[in-house]
JSON list of C-alpha atoms in Angstrom, two decimals:
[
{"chain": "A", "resi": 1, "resn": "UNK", "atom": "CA", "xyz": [98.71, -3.87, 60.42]},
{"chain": "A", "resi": 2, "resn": "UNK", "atom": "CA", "xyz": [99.86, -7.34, 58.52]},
{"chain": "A", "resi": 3, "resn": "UNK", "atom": "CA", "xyz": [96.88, -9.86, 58.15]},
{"chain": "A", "resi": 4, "resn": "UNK", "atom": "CA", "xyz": [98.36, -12.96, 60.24]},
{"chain": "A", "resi": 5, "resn": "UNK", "atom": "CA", "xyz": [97.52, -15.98, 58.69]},
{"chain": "A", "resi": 6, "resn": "UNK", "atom": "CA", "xyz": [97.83, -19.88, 60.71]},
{"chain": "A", "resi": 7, "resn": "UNK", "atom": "CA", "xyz": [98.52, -23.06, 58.97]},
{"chain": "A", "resi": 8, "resn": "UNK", "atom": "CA", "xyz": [95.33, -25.28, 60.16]},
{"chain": "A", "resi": 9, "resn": "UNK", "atom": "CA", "xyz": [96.72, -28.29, 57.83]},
{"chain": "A", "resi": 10, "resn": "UNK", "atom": "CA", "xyz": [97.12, -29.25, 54.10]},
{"chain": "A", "resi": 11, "resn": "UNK", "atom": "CA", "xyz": [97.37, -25.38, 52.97]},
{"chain": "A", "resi": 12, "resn": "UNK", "atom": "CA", "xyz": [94.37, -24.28, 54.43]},
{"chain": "A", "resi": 13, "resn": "UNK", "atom": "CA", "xyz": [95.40, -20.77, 56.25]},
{"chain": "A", "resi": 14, "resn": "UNK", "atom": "CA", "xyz": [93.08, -18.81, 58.86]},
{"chain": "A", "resi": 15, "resn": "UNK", "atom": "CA", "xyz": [93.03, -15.22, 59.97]},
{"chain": "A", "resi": 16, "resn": "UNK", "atom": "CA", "xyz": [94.50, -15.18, 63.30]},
{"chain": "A", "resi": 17, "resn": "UNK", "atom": "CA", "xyz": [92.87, -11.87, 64.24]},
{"chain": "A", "resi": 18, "resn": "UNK", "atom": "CA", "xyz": [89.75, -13.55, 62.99]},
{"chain": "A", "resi": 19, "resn": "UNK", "atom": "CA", "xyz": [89.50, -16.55, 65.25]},
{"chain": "A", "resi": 20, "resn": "UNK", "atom": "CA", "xyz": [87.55, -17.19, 68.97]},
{"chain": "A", "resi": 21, "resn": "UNK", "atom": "CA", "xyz": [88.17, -20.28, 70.28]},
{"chain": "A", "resi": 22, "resn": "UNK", "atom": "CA", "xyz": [90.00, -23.58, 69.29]},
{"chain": "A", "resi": 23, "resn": "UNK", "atom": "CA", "xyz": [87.79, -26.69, 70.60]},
{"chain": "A", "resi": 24, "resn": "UNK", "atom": "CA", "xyz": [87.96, -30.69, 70.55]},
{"chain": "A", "resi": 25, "resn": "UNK", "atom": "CA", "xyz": [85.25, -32.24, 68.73]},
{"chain": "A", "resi": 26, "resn": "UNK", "atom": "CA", "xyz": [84.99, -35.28, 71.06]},
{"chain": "A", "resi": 27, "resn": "UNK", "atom": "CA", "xyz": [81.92, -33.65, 73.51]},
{"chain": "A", "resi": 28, "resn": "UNK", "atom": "CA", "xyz": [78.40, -33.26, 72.56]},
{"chain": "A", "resi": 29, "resn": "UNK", "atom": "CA", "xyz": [78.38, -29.68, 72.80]},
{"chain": "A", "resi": 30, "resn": "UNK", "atom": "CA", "xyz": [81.17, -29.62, 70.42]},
{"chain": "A", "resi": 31, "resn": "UNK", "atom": "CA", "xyz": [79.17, -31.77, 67.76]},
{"chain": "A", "resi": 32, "resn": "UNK", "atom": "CA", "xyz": [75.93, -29.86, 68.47]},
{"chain": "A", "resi": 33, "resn": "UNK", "atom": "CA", "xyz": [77.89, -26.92, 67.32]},
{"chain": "A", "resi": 34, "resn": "UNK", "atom": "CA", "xyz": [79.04, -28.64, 63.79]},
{"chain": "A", "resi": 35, "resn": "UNK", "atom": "CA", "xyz": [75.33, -29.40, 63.34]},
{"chain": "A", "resi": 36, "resn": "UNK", "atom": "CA", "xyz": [73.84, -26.16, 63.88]},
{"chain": "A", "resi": 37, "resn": "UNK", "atom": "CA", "xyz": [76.58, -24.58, 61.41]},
{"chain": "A", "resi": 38, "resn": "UNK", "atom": "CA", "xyz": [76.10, -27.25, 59.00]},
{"chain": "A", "resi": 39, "resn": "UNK", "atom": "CA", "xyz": [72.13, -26.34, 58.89]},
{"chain": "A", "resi": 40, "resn": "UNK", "atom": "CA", "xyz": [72.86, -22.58, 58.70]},
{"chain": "A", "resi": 41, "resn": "UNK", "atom": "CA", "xyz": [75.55, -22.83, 55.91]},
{"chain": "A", "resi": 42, "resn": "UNK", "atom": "CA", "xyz": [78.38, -22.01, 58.55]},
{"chain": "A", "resi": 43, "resn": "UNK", "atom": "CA", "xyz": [80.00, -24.64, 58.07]},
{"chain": "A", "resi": 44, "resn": "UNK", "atom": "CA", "xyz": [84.14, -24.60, 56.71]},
{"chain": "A", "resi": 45, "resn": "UNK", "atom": "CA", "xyz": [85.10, -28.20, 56.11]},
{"chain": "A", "resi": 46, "resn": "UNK", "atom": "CA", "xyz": [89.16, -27.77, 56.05]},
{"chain": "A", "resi": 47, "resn": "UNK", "atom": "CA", "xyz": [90.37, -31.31, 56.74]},
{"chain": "A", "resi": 48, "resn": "UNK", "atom": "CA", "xyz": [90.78, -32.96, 53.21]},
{"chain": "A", "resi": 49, "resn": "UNK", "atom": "CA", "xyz": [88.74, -35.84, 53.93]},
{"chain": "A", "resi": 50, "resn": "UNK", "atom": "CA", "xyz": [90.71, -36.99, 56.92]},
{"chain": "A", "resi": 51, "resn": "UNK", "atom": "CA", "xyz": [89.20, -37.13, 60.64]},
{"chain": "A", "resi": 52, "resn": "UNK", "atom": "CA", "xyz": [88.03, -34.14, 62.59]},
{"chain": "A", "resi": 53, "resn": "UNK", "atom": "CA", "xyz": [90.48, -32.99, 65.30]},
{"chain": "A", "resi": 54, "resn": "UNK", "atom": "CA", "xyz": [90.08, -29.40, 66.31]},
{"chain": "A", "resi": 55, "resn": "UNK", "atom": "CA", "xyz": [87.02, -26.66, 65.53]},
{"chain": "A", "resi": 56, "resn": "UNK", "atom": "CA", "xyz": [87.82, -23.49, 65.16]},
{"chain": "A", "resi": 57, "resn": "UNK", "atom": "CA", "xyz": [85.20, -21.06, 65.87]},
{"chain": "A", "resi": 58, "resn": "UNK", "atom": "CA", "xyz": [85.82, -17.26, 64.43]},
{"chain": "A", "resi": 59, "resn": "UNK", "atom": "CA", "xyz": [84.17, -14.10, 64.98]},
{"chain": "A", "resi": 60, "resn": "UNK", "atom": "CA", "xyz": [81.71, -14.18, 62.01]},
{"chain": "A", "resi": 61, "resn": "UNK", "atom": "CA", "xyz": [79.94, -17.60, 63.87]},
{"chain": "A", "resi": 62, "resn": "UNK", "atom": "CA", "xyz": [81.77, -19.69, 61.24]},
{"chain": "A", "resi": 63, "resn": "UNK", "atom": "CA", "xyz": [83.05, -22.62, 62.16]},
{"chain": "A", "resi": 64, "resn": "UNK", "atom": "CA", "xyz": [86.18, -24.48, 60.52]},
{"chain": "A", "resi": 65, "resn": "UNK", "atom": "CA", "xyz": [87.05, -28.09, 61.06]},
{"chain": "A", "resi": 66, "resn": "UNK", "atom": "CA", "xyz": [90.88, -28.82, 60.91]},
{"chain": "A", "resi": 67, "resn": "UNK", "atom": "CA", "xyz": [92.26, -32.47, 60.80]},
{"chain": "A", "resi": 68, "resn": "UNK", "atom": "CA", "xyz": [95.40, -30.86, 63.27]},
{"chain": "A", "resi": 69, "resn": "UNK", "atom": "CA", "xyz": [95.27, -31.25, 67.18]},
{"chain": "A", "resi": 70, "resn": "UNK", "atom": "CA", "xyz": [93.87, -27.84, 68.96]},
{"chain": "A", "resi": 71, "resn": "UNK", "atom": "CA", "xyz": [97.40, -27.69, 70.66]},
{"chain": "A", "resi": 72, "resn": "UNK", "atom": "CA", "xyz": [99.26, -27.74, 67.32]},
{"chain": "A", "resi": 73, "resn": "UNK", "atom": "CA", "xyz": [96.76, -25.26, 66.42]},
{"chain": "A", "resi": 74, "resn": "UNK", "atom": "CA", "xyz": [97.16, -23.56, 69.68]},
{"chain": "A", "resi": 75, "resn": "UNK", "atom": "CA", "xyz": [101.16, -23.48, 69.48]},
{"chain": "A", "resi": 76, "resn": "UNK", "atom": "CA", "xyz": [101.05, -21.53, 66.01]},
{"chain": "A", "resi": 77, "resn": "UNK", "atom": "CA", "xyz": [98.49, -18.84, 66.93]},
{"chain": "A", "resi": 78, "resn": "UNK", "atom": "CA", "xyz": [100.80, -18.17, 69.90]},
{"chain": "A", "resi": 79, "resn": "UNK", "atom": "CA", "xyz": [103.85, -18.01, 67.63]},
{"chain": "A", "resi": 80, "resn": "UNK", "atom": "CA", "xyz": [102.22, -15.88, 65.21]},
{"chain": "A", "resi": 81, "resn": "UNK", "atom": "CA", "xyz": [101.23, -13.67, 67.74]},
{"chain": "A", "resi": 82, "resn": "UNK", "atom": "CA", "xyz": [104.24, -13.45, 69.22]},
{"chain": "A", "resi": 83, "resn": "UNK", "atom": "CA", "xyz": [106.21, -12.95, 65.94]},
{"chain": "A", "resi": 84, "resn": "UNK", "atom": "CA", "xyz": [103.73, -10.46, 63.78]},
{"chain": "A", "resi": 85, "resn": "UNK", "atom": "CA", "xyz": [104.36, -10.54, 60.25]},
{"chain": "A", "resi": 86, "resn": "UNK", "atom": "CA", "xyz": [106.13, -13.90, 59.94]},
{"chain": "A", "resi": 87, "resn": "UNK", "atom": "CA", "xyz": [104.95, -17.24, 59.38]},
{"chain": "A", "resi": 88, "resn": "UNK", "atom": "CA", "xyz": [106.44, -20.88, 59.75]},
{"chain": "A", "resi": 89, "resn": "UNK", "atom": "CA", "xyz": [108.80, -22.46, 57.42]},
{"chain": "A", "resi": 90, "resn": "UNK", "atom": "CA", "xyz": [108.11, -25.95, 55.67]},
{"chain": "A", "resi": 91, "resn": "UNK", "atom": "CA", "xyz": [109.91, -27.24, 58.75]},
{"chain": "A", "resi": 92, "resn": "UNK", "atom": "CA", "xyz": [107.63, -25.88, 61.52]},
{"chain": "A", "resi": 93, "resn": "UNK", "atom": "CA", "xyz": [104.36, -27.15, 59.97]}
]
């Protein structure tokens, strides 16, 4: 079985087999959740300095912060699981 991987922004790729959910970080739930992985060392800062607009949460109770929309997020999972194996050109990023 081929490991699919997902562009979350600036080269930073995630195991789609590996992920949960795909969350806004606007509610407080949502930023009680970066807390408590950033005080347990769960905590996978992916946006490159730029602003917070999705959290990915993965099977292992890491959490990843991507600087991409969920729904852009959201539209390549479903590609990639659609089309196993393959991965977006430049273009489709």
């Amino acid at each position: 079985m081929p490991i699919n991987l997902i562009n979350i922004g600036y080269g930073n790729l995630v195991s789609a087999s590996r992920i949960i959910a795909i969350v806004a970080p606007e509610s407080a739930p949502s930023k009680r959740l970066i807390s408590y992985a950033r005080d347990n060392s769960l905590l996978i800062d992916a946006t490159c300095g730029r602003r917070t607009r999705a959290i990915i949460v993965t099977d292992s109770n890491h959490i990843i912060l991507s600087a991409l929309l969920p729904e852009t997020i959201s539209t390549r999972f479903d590609y990639t699981k659609r089309n196993p194996g393959e991965q977006l050109d430049e273009q489709g990023d």
